[in-house]
Short mmCIF file of C-alpha atoms and ligand atoms in Angstrom, two decimals:
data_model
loop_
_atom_site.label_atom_id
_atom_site.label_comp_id
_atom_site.label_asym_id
_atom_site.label_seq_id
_atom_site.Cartn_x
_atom_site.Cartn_y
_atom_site.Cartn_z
CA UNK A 1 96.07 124.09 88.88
CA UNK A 2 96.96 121.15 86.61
CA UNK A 3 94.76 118.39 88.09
CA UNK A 4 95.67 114.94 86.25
CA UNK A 5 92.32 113.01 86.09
CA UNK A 6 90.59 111.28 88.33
CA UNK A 7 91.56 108.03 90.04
CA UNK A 8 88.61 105.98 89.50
CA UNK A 9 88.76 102.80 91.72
CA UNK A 10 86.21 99.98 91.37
CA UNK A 11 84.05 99.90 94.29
CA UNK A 12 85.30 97.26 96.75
CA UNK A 13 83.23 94.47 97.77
CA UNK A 14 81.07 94.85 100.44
CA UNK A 15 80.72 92.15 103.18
CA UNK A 16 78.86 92.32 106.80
CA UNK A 17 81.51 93.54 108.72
CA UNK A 18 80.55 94.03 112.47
CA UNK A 19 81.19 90.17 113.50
CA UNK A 20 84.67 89.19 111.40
CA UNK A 21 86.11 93.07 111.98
CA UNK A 22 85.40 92.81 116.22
CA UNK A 23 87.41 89.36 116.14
CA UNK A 24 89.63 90.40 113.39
CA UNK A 25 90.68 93.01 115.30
CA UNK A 26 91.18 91.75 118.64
CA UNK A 27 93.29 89.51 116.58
CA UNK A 28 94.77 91.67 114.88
CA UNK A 29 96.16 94.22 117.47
CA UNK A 30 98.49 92.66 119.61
CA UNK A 31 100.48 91.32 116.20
CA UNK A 32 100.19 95.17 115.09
CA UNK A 33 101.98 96.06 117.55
CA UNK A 34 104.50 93.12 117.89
CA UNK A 35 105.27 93.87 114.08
CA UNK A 36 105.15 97.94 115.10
CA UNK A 37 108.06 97.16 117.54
CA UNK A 38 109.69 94.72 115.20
CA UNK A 39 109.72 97.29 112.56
CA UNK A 40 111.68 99.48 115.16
CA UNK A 41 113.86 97.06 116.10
CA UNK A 42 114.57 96.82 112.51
CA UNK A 43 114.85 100.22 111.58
CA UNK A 44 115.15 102.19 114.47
CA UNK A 45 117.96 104.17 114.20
CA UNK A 46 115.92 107.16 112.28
CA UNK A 47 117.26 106.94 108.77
CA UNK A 48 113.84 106.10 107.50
CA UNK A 49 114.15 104.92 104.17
CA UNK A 50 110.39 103.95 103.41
CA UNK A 51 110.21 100.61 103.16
CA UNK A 52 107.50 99.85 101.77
CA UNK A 53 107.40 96.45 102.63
CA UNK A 54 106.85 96.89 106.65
CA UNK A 55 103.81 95.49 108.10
CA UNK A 56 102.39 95.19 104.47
CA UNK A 57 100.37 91.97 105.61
CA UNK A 58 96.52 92.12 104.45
CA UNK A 59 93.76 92.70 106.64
CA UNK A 60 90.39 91.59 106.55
CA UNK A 61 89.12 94.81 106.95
CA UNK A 62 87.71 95.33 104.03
CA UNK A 63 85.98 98.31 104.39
CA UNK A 64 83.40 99.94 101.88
CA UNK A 65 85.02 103.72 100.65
CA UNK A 66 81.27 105.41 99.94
CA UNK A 67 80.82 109.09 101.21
CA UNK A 68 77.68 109.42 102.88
CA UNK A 69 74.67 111.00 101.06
CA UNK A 70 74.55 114.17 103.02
CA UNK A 71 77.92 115.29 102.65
CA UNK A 72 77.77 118.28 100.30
CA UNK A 73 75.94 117.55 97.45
CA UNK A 74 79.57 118.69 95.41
CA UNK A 75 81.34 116.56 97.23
CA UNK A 76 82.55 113.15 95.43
CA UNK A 77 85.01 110.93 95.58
CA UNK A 78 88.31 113.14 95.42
CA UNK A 79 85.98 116.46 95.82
CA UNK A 80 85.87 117.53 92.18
CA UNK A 81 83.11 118.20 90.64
CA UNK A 82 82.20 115.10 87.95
CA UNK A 83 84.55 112.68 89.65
CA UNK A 84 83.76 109.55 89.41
CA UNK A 85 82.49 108.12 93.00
CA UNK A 86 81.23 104.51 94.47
CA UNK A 87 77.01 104.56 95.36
CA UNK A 88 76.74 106.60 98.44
CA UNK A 89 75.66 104.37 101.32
CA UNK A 90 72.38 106.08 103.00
CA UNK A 91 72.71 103.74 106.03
CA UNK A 92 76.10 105.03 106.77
CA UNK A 93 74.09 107.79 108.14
CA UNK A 94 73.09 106.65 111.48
CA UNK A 95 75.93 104.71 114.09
CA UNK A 96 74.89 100.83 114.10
CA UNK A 97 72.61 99.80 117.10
CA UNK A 98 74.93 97.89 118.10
CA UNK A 99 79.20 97.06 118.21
CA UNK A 100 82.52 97.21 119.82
CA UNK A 101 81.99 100.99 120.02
CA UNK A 102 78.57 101.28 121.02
CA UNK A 103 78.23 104.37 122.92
CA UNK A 104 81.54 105.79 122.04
CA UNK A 105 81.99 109.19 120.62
CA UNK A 106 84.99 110.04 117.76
CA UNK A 107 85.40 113.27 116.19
CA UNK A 108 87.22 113.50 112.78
CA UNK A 109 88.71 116.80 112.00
CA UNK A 110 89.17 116.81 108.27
CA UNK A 111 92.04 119.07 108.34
CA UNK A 112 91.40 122.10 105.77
CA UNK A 113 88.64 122.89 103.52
CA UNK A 114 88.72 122.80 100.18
CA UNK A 115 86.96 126.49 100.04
CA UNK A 116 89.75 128.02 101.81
CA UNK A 117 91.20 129.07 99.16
CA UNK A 118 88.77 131.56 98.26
CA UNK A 119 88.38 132.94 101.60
CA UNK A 120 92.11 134.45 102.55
CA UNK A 121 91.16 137.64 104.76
CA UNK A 122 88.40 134.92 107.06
CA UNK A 123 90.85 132.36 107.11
CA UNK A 124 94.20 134.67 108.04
CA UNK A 125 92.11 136.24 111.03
CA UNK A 126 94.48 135.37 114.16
CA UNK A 127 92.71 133.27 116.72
CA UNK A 128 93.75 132.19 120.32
CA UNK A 129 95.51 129.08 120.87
CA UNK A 130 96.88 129.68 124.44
CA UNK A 131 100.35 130.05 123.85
CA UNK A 132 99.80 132.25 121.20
CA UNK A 133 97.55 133.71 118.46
CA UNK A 134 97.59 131.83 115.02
CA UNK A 135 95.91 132.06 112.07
CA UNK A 136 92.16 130.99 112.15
CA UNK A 137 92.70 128.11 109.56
CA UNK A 138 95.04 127.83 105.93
CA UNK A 139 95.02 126.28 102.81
CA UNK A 140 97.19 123.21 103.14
CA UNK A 141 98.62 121.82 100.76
CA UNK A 142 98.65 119.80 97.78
CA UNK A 143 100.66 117.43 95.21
CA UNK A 144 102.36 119.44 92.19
CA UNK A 145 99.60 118.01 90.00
CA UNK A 146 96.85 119.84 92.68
CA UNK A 147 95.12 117.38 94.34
CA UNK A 148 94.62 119.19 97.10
CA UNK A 149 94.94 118.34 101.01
CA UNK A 150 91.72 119.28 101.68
CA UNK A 151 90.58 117.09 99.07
CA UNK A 152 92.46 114.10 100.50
CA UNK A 153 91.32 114.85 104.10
CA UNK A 154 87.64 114.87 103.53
CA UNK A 155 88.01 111.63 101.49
CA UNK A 156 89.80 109.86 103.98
CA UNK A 157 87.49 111.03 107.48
CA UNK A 158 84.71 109.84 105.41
CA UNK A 159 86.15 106.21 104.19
CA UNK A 160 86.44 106.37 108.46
CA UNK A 161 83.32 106.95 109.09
CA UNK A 162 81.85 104.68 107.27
CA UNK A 163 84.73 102.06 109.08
CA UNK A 164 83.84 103.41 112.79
CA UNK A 165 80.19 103.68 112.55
CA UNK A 166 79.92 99.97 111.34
CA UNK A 167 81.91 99.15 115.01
CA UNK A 168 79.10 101.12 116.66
CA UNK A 169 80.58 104.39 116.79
CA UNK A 170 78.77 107.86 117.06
CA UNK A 171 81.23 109.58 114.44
CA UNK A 172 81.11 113.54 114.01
CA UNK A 173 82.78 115.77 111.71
CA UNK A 174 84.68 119.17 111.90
CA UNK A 175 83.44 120.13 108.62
CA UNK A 176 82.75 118.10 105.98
CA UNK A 177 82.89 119.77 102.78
CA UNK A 178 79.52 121.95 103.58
CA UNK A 179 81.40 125.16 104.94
CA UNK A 180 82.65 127.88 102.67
CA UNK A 181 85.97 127.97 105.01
CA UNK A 182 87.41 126.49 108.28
CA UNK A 183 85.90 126.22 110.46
CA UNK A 184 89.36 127.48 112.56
CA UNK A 185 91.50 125.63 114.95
CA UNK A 186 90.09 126.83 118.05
CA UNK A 187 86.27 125.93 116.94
CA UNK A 188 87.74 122.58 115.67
CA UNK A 189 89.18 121.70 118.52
CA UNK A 190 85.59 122.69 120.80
CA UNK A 191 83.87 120.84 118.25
CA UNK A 192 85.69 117.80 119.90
CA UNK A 193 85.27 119.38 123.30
CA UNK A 194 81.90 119.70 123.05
CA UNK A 195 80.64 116.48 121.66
CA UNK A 196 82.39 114.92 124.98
CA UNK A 197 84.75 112.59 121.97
CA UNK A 198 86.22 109.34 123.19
CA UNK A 199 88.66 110.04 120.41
CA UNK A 200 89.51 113.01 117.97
CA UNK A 201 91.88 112.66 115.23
CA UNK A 202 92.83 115.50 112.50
CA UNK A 203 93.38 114.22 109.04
CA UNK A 204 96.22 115.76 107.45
CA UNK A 205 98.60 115.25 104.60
CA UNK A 206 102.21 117.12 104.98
CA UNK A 207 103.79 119.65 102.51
CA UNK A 208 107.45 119.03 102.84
CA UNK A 209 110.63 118.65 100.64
CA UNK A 210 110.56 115.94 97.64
CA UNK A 211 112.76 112.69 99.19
CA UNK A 212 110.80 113.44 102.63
CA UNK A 213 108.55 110.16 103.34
CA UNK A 214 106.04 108.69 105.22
CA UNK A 215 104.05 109.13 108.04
CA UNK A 216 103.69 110.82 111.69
CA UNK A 217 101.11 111.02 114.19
CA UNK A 218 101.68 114.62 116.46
CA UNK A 219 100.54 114.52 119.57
CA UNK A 220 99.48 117.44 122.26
CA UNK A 221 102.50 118.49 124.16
CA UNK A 222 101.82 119.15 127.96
CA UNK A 223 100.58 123.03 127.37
CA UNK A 224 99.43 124.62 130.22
CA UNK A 225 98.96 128.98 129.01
CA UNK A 226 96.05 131.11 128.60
CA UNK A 227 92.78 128.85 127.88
CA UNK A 228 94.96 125.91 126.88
CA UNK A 229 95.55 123.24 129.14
CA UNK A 230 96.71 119.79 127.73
CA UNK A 231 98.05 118.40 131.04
CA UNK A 232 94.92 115.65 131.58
CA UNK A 233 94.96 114.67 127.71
CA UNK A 234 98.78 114.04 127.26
CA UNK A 235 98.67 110.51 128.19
CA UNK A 236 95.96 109.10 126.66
CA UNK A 237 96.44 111.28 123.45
CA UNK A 238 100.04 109.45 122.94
CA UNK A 239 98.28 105.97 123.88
CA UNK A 240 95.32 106.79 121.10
CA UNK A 241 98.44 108.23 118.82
CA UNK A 242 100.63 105.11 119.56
CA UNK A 243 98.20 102.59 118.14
CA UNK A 244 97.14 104.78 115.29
CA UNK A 245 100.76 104.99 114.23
CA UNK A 246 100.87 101.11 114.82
CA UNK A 247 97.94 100.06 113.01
CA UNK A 248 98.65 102.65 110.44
CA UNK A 249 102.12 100.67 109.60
CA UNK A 250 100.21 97.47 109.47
CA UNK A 251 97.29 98.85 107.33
CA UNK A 252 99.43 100.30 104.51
CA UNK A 253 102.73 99.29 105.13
CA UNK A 254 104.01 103.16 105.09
CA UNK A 255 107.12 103.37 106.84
CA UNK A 256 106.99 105.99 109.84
CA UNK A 257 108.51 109.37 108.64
CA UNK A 258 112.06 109.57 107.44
CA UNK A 259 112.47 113.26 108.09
CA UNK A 260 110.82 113.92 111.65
CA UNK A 261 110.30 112.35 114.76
CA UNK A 262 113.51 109.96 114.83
CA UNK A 263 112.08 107.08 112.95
CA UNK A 264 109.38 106.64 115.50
CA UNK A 265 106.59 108.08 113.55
CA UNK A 266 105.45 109.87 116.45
CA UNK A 267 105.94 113.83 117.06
CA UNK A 268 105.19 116.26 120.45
CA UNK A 269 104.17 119.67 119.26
CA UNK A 270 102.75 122.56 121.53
CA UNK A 271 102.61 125.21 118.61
CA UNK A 272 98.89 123.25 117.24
CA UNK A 273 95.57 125.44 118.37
CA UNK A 274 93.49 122.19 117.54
CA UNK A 275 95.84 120.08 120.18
CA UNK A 276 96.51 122.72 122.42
CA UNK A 277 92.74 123.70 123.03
CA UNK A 278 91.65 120.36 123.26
CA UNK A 279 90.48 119.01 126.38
CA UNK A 280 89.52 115.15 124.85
CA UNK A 281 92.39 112.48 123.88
CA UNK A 282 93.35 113.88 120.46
CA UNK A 283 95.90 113.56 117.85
CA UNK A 284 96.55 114.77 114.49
CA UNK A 285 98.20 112.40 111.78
CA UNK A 286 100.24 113.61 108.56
CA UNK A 287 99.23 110.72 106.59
CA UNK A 288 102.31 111.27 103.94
CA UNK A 289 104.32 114.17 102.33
CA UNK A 290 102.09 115.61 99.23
CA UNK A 291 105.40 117.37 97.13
CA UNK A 292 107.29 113.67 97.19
CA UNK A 293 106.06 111.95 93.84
CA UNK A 294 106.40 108.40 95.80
CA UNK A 295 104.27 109.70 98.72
CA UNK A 296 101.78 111.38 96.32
CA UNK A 297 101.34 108.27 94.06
CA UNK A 298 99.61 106.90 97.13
CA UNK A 299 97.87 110.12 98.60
CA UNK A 300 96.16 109.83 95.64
CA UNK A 301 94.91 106.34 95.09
CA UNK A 302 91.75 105.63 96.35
CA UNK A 303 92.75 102.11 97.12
CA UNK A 304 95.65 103.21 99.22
CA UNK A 305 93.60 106.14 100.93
CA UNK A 306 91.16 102.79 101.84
CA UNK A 307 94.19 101.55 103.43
CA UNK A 308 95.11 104.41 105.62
CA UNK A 309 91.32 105.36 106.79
CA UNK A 310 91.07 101.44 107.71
CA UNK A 311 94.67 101.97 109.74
CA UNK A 312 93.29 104.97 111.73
CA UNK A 313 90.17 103.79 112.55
CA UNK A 314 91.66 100.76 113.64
CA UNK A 315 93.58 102.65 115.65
CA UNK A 316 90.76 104.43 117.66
CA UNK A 317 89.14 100.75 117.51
CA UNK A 318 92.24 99.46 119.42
CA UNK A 319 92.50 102.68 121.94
CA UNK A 320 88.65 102.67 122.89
CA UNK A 321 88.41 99.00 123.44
CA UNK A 322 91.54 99.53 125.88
ZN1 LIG B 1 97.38 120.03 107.00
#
């Protein structure tokens, strides 16, 4: 594939966050979601039309974009090999002593791996997801230039992680570049299980028709076959997938899809292994449409992939602070 360079953004400036974020963002959440609602007042009716210009006010989040140092020692910025990348940030490794999210738990689920593509018979292995069997994990997909979705989901968990574990956060991965495939959806979604998460969320980038924009958060549908059972998680998945899609708007002023989910940015899906065998609050988000050149300018800026890990994590800021 045709990759077209890297996009080399400056390193951002750094500033001690933990004091101005917690009171920027208890500021900060009740006017995202005034200007979430004011948005659908607006533009309600489902037409979409990406404007660009909702919620596009500034935050003072200002977040530093550094993978940490023991991600896969291939791993960079946008996952190629060379790429230009910020200084890692070895204190990034360990959750802050202290925070808003002290003793809370998120799992990111980096949606993909960028080594799937070399492993098609492990990856097409049908797993359980309770309704039915699906395949074990896929490829994604990617921009007609080939940045990849995998590539764009392991850079954007990580810009999170470094966001969440400055509020206090224990923050665990999926996978994070240091698996030859997957892992699948059924292990992803234990993976979340397991660690007892306050909070998952599944990083994702869609694959859909050019002129299809935006964003949408999916959330678990009430599933209730085989070893799925989503009943106790529906509710609080669409409250942690409300303010993600609300803070989301704010962060990078994307406008909610324009070609599912009514205009709402917010989808119900039972057909997802990761949702369906989940047993914590969990969401996935399709953080834009990789084959629409306007949606792909911005999948692949760093600055705006800043934007949209700082409008997810404020998100699961805003859900596990109630
Ligand atoms: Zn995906």
């Amino acid at each position: 594939m045709s990759y077209v360079g890297p996009d080399f953004d400056p390193p951002q400036p750094r500033r001690s966050l933990r004091g101005p974020l917690t009171v920027a963002i208890a500021a900060l959440v009740p006017g995202a979601l005034a200007g979430w609602l004011v948005w659908q007042a607006v533009d309600g009716g489902g037409s979409g039309g990406g404007s660009d210009k909702a919620g596009a006010a500034p935050t003072s989040a200002s977040a530093p974009n550094s993978p940490r140092t023991s991600a896969s020692a291939s791993a960079t910025d946008d996952g190629k090999p060379g790429a230009s990348s910020p200084a890692p940030t070895p204190s990034s490794s360990r959750p802050a002593a202290s925070g808003p999210l002290k003793g809370k738990v998120v799992v990111i689920d980096p949606g993909h791996n960028p080594h799937n593509f070399q492993h098609a018979s492990e990856i097409n292995r049908k797993v359980d997801i309770g309704t039915n069997w699906k395949e074990c994990d896929t490829t994604g997909t990617s921009t007609n230039a080939g940045y990849t979705e995998a590539q764009f989901t392991l850079d954007v968990a990580r810009r999170m992680r470094t966001i969440l574990e400055q509020q206090g956060a224990t923050v665990k991965f999926t996978q994070d570049g240091d698996r030859s495939w997957g892992p699948c959806v059924d292990e992803r979604a234990r993976i979340g299980n397991a660690a007892h998460a306050d909070a998952v969320v599944s990083v994702h980038a869609d694959g859909s028709a050019a002129g299809n924009r935006g964003f949408h958060v999916i959330l678990p549908a009430a599933v209730h076959a085989g070893a799925a059972d989503t009943r106790p998680i529906v509710t609080s998945s669409r409250g942690l997938g409300e303010r993600i899609a609300g803070l989301f708007v704010r962060e990078t002023g994307s406008a909610p899809s324009n070609y599912i989910g009514d205009g709402t940015g917010l989808v119900v899906r039972k057909d997802l292994g990761g949702l369906n065998l989940s047993t914590v609050p969990k969401v996935f988000i399709e953080c834009g449409n990789m084959r629409d050149s306007k949606d792909a300018a911005l999948l692949t800026s760093g600055a705006w992939r800043q934007k949209a890990a700082r409008g997810i994590s404020e998100g699961i800021v805003s859900f596990l602070r109630g």
